[in-house]
PDB file of C-alpha atoms and ligand atoms in Angstrom:
ATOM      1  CA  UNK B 159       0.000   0.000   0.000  1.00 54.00           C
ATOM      2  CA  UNK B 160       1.272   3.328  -0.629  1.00 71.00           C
ATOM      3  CA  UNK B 161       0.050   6.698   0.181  1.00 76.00           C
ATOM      4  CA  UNK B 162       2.459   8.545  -2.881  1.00 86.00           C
ATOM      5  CA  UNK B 163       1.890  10.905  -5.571  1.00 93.00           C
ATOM      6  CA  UNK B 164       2.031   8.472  -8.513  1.00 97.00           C
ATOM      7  CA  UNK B 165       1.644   8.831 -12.055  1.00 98.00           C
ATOM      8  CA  UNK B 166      -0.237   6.550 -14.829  1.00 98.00           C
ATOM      9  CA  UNK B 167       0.578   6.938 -18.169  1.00 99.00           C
ATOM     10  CA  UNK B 168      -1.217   5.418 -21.274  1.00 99.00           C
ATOM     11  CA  UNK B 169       0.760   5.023 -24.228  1.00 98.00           C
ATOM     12  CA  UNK B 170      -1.673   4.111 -26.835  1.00 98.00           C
ATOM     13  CA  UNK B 171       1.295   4.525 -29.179  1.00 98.00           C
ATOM     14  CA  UNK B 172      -0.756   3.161 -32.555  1.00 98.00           C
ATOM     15  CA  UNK B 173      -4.719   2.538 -31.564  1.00 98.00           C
ATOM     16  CA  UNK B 174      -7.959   3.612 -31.646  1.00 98.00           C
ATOM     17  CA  UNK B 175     -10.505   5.475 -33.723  1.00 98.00           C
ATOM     18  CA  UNK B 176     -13.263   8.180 -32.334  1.00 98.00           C
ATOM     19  CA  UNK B 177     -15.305   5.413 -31.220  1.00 98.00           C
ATOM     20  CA  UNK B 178     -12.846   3.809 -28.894  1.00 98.00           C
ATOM     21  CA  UNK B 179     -13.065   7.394 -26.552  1.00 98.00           C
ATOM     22  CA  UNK B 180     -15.825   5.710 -25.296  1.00 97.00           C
ATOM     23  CA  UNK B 181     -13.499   3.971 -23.353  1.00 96.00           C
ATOM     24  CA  UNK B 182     -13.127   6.483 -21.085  1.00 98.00           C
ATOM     25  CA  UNK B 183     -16.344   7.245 -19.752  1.00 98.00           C
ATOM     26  CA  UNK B 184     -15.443   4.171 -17.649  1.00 98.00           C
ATOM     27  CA  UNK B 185     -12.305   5.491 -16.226  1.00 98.00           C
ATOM     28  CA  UNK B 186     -13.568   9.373 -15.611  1.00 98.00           C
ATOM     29  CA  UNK B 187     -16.331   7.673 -13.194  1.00 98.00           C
ATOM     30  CA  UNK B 188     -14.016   5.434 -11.476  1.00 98.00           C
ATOM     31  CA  UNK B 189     -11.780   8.654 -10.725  1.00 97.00           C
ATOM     32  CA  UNK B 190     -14.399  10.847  -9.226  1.00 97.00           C
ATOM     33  CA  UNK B 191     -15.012   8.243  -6.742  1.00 97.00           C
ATOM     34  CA  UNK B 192     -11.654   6.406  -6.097  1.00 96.00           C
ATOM     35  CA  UNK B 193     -10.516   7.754  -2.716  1.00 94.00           C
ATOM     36  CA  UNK B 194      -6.907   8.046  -3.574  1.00 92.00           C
ATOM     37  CA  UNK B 195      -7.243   9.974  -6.681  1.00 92.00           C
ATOM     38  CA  UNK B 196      -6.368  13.011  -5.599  1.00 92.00           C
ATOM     39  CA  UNK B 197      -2.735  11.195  -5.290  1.00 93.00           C
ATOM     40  CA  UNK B 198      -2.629  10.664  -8.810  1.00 97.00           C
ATOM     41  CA  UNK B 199      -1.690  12.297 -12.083  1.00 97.00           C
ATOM     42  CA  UNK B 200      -3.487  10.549 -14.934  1.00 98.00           C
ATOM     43  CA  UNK B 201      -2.188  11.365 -18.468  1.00 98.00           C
ATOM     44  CA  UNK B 202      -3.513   9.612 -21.782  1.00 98.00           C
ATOM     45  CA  UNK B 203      -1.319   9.733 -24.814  1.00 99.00           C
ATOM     46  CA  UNK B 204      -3.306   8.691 -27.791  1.00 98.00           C
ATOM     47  CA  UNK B 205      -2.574   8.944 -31.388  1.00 98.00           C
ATOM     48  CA  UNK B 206      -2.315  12.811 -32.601  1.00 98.00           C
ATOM     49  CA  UNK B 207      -5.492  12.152 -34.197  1.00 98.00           C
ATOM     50  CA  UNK B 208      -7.174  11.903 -31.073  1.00 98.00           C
ATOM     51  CA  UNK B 209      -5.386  14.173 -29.300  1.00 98.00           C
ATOM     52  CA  UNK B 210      -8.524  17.255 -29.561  1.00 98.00           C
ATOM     53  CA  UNK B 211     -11.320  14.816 -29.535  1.00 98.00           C
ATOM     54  CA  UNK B 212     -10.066  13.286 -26.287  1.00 98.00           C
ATOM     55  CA  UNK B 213      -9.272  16.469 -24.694  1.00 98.00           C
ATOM     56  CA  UNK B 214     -13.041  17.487 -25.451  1.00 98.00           C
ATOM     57  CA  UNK B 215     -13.943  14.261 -23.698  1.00 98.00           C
ATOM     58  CA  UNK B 216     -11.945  14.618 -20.308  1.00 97.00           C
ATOM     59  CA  UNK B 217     -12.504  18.171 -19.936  1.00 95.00           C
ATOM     60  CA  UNK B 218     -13.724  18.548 -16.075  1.00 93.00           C
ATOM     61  CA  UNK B 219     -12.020  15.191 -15.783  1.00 97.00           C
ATOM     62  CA  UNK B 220      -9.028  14.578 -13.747  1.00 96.00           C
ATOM     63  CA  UNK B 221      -7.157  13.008 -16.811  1.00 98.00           C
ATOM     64  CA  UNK B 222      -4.557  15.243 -18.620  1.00 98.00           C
ATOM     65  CA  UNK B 223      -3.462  14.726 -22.629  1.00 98.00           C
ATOM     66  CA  UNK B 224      -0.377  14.352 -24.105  1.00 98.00           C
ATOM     67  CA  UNK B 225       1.241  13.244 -27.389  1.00 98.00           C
ATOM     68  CA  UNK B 226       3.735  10.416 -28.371  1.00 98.00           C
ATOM     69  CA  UNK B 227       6.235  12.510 -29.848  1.00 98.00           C
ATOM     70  CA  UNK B 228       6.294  15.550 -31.883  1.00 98.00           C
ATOM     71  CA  UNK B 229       8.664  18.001 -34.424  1.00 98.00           C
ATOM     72  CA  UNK B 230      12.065  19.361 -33.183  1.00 98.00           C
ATOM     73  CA  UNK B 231      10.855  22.770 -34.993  1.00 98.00           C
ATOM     74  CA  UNK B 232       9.108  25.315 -32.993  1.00 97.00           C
ATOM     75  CA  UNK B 233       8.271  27.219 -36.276  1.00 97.00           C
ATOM     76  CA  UNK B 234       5.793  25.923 -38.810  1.00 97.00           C
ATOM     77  CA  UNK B 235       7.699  24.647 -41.992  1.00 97.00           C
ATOM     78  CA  UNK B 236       8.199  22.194 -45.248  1.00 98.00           C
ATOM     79  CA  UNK B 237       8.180  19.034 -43.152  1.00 97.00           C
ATOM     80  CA  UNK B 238       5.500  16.648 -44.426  1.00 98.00           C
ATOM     81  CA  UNK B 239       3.529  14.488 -41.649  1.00 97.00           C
ATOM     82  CA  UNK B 240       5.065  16.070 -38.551  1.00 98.00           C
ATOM     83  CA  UNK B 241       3.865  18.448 -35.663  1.00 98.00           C
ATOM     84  CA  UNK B 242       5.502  20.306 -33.629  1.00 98.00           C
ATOM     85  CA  UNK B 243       5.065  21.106 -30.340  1.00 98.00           C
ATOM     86  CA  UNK B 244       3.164  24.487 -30.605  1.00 98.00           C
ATOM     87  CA  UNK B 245       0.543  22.426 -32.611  1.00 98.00           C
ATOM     88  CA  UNK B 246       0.467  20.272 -29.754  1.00 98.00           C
ATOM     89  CA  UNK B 247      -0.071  22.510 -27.122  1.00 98.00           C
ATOM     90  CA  UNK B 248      -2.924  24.618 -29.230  1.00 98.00           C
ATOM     91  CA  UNK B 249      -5.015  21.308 -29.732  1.00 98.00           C
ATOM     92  CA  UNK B 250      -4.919  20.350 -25.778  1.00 98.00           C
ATOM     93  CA  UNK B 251      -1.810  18.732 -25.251  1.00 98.00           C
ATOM     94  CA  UNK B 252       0.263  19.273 -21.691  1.00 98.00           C
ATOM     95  CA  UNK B 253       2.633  16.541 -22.294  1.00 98.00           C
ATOM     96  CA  UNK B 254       4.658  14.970 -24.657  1.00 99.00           C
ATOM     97  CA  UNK B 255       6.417  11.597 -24.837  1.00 99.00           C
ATOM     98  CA  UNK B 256       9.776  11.676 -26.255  1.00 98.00           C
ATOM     99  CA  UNK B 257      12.773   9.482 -26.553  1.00 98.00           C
ATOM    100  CA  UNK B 258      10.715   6.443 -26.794  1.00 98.00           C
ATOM    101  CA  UNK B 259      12.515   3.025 -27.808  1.00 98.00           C
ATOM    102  CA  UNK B 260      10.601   2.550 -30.655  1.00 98.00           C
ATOM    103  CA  UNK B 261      11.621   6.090 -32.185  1.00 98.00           C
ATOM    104  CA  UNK B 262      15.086   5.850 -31.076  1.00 98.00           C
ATOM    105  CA  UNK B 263      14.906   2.200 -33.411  1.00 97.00           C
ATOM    106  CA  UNK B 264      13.853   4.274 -36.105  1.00 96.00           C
ATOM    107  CA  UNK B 265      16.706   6.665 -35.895  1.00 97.00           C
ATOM    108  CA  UNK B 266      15.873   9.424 -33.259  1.00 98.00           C
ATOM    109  CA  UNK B 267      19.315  10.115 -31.749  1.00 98.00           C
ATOM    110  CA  UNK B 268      20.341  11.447 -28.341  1.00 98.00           C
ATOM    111  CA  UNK B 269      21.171  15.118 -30.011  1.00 98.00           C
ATOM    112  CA  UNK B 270      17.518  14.731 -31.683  1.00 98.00           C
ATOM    113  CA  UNK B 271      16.061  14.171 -28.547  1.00 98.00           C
ATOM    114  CA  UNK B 272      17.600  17.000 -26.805  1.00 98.00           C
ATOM    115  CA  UNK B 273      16.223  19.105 -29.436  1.00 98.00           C
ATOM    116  CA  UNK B 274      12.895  17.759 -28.971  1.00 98.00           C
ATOM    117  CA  UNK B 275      12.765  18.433 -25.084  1.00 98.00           C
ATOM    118  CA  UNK B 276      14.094  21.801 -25.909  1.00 98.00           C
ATOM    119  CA  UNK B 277      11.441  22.797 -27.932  1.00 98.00           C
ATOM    120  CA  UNK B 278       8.661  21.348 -26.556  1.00 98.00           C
ATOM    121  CA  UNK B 279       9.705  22.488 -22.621  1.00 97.00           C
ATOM    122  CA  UNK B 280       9.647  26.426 -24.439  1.00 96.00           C
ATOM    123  CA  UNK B 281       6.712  25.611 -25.694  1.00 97.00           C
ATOM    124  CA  UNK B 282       5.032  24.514 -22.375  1.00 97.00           C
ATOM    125  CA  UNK B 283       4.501  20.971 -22.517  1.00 98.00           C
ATOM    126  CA  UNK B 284       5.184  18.352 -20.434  1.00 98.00           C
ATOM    127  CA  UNK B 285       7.890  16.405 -20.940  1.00 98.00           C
ATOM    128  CA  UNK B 286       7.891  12.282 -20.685  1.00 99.00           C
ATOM    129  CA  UNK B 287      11.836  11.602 -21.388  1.00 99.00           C
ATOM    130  CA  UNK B 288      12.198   7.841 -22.029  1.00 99.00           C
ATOM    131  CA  UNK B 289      15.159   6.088 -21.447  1.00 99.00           C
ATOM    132  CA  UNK B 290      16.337   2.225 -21.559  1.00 98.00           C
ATOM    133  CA  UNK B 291      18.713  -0.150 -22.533  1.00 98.00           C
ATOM    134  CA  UNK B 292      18.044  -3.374 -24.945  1.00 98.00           C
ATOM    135  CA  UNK B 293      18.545  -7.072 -24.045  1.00 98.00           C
ATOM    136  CA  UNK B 294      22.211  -7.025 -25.848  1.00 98.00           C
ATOM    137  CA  UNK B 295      23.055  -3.803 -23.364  1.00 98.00           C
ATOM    138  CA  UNK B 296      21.586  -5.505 -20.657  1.00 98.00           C
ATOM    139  CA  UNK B 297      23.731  -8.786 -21.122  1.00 98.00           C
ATOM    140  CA  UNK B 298      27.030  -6.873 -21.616  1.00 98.00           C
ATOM    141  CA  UNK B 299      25.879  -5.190 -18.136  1.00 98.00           C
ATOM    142  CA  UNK B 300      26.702  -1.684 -19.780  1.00 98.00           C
ATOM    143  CA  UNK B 301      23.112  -0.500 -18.541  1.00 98.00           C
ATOM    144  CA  UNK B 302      24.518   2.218 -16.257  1.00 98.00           C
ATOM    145  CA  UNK B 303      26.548   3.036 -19.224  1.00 98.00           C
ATOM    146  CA  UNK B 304      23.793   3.139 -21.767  1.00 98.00           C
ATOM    147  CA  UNK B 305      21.467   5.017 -19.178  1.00 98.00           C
ATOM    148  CA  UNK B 306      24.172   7.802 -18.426  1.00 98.00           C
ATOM    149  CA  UNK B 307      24.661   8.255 -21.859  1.00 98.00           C
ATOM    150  CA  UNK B 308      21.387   9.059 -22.858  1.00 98.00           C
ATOM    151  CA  UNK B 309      20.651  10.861 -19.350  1.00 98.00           C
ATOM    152  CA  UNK B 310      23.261  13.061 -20.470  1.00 98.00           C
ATOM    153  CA  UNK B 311      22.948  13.863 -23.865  1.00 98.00           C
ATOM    154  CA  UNK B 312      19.635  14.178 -23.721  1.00 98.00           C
ATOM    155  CA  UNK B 313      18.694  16.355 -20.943  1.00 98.00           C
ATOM    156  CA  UNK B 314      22.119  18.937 -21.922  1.00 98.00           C
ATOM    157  CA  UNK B 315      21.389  22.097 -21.016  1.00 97.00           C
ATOM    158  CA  UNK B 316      17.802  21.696 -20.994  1.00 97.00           C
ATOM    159  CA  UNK B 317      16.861  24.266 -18.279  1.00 86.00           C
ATOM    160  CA  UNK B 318      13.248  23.615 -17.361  1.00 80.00           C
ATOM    161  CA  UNK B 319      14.088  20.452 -15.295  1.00 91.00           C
ATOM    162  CA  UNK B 320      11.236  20.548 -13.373  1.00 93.00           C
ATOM    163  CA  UNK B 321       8.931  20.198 -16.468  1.00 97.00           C
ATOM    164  CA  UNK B 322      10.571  16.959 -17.293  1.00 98.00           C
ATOM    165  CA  UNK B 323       9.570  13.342 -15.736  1.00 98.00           C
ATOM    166  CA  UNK B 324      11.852   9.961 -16.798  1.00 98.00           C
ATOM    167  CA  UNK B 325       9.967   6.975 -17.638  1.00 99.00           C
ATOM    168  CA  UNK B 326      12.815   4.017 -17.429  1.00 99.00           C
ATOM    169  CA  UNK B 327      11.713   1.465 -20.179  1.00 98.00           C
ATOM    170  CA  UNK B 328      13.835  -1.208 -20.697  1.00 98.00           C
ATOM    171  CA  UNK B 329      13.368  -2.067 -24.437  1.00 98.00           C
ATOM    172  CA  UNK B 330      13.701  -5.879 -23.235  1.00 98.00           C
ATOM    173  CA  UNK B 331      10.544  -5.222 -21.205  1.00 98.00           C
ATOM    174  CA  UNK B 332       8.329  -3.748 -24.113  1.00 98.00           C
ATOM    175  CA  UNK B 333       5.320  -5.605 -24.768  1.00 98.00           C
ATOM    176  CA  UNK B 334       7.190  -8.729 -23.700  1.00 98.00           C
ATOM    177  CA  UNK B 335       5.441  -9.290 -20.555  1.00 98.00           C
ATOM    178  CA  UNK B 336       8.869  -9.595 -18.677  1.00 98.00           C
ATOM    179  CA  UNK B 337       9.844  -7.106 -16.465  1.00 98.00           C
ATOM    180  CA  UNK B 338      13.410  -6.351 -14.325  1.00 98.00           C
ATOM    181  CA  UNK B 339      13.469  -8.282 -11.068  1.00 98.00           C
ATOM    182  CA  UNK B 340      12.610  -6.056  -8.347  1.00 98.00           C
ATOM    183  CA  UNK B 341      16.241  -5.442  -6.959  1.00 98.00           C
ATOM    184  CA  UNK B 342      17.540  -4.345 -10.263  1.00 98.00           C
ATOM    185  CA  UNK B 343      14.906  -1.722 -10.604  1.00 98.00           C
ATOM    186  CA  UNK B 344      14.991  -0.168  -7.221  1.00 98.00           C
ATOM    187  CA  UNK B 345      19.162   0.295  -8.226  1.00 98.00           C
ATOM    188  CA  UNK B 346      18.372   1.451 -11.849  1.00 98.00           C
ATOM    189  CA  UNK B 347      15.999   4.013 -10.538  1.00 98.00           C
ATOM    190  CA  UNK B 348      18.470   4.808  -7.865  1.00 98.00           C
ATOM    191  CA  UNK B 349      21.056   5.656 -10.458  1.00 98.00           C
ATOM    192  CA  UNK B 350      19.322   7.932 -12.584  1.00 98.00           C
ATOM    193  CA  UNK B 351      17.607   9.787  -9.205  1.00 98.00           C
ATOM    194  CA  UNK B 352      21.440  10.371  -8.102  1.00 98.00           C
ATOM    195  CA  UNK B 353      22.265  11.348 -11.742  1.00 97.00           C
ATOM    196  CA  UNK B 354      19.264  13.571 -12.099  1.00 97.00           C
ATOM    197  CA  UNK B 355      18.745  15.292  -9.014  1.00 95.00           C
ATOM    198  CA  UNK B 356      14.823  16.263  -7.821  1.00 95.00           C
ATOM    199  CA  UNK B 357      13.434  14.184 -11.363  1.00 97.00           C
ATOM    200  CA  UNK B 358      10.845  11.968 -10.890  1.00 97.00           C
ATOM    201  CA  UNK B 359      11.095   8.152 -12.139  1.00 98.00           C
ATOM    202  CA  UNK B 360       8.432   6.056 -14.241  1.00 98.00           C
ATOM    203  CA  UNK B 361       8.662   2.649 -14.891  1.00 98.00           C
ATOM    204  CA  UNK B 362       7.575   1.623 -17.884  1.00 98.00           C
ATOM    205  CA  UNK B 363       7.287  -1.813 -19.828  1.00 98.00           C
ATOM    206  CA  UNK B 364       4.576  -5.044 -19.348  1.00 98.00           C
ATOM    207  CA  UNK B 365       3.160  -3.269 -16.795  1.00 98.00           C
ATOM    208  CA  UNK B 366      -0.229  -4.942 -15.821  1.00 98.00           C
ATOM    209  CA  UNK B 367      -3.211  -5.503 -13.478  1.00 98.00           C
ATOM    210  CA  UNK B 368      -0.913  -8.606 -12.234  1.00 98.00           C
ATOM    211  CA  UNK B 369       3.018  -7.949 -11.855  1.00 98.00           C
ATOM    212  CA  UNK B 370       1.438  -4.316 -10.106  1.00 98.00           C
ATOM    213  CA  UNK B 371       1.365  -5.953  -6.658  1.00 98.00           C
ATOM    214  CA  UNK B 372       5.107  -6.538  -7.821  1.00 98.00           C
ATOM    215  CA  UNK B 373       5.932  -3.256  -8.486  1.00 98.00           C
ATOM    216  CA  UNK B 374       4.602  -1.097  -6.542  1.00 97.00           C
ATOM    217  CA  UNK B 375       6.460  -2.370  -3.677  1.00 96.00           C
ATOM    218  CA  UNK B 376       9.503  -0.665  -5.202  1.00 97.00           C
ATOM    219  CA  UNK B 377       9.587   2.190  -3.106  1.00 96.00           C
ATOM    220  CA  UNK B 378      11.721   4.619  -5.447  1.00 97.00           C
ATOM    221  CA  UNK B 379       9.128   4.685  -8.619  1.00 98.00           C
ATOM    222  CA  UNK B 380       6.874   7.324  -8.945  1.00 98.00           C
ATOM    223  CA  UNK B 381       4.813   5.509 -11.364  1.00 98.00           C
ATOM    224  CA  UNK B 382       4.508   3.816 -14.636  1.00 98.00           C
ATOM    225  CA  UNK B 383       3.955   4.393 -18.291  1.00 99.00           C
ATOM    226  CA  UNK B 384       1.732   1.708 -19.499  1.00 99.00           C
ATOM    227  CA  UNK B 385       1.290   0.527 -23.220  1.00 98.00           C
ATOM    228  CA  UNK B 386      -0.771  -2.308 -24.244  1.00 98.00           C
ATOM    229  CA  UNK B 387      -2.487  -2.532 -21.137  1.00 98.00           C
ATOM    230  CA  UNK B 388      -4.131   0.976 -21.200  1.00 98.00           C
ATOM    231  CA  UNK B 389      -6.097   0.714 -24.281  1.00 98.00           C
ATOM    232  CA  UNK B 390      -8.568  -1.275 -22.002  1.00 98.00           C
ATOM    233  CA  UNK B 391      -9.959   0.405 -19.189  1.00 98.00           C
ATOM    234  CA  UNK B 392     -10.835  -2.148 -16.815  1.00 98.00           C
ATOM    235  CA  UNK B 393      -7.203  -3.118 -16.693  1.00 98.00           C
ATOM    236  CA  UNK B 394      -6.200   0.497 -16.072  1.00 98.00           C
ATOM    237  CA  UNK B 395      -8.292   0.811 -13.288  1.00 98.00           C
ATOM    238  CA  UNK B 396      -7.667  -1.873 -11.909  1.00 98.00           C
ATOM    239  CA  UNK B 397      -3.425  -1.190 -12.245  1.00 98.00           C
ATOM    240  CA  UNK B 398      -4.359   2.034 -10.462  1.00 98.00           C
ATOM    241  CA  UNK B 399      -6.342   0.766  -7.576  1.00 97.00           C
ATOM    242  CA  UNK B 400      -4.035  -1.858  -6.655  1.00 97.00           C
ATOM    243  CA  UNK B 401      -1.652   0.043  -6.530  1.00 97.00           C
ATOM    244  CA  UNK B 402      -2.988   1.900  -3.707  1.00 95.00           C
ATOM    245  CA  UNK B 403      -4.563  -1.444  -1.966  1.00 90.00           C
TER     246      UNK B 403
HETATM  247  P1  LIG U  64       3.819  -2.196 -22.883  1.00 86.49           P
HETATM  248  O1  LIG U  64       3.175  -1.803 -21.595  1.00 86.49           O
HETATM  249  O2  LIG U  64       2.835  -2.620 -23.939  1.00 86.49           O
HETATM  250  O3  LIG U  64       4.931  -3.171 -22.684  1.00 86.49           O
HETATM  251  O4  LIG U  64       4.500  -0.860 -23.492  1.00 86.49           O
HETATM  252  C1  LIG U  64       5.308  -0.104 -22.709  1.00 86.49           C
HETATM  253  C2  LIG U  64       5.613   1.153 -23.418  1.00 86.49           C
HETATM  254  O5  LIG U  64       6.326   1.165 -24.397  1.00 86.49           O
HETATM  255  C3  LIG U  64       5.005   2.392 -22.902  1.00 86.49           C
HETATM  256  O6  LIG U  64       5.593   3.510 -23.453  1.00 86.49           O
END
């Protein structure tokens, strides 16, 4: 049982239509009468085409929207099929996801990234800085390494620290419905709090309405960023409340 300020973050990453907003009538009830609630920062990050419609829908709600990623451009330009963070912002978006494994595998760098929190911290989002190392990392035990490295580069002088949360995700953990044993997370998340001082530190990867009671005994998290599970709202809730049981 814990009596922390924890976050829950649902990465749709690529999923659902108008229809599936519906969705959330479910959890908007469950949060105006869950005793705890006022404990918790709820943030849905759906697909940029959702991002207005659900922001309509939560309005009066306690849930908050953000996007997945966004443009390293605070200007408008000649860059086909992106958004930047301005467009974000003007459509009802307070955070923003960045640095997330399965950008980085499609060629965001570390410089990129620090770009991206840049702009998007001027432009007054929320940022969701995701770090991790893969299984190969893992196994050559240069996580620290990795961690530091991207820690670094990524946050360099990025001055609006306090706008910025870390989600750890191992990429080993995504969607693979393993997860660190609880030792090595409290001592990941140990290292990047004494790396990053006053940041707060998500864990992120398989999280679910079962390995929770697992988790949320590890006493230095101050939440998680959920994928798959979030798209259905019974397991949400029910990641949420145990928590807190
Ligand atoms: P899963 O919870 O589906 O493993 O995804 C984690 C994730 O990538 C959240 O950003």
């Amino acid at each position: 049982m814990t009596n922390k300020y924890m976050y829950f973050i649902a990465n749709w990453k690529m999923f659902g239509g108008l229809s599936t907003l519906n969705s959330l009538t479910k959890v908007i009830k469950f949060l105006k009468i869950f005793k705890k609630s006022k404990n918790t920062k709820i943030i849905y990050c759906p697909p940029n085409t959702l991002i207005h419609p659900m922001f309509k829908k939560i309005m009066n709600s306690k849930i908050q929207v953000g996007a997945q990623n966004c443009h390293e451009s605070l200007t408008y330009g000649a860059s086909t099929g992106s958004i930047n963070s301005t467009m974000l912002k003007n459509v009802g978006a307070k955070y923003v996801i960045l640095g997330h494994s399965e950008n980085r595998e499609s060629g965001e760098t570390d410089k990129l990234i620090n770009t991206k929190i840049k702009a998007a911290t001027k432009s007054g989002l929320k940022v969701i800085f995701c770090i991790g190392e893969t299984l190969g990392q893992k196994r050559k035990k240069i996580t620290n390494k990795i961690l530091l490295k991207q820690i670094t580069l990524g946050l360099q002088k990025v001055k609006r620290r306090k706008n910025i949360v870390i989600a750890y995700e191992p990429v080993w953990s995504i969607g693979t419905g393993v997860i660190p044993k609880s030792d090595d997370l409290f001592k990941t998340i140990n290292f990047i709090k004494k790396k990053v001082k006053n940041i707060k530190v998500l864990y992120g990867g398989s999280v679910n309405p079962k390995n929770i009671n697992e988790l949320k005994l590890i006493k230095n998290i101050d939440g998680f960023l959920i994928g798959g599970a979030s798209q259905d709202p019974k397991k949400f809730i029910d990641i949420i409340k145990k928590t807190y049981n």
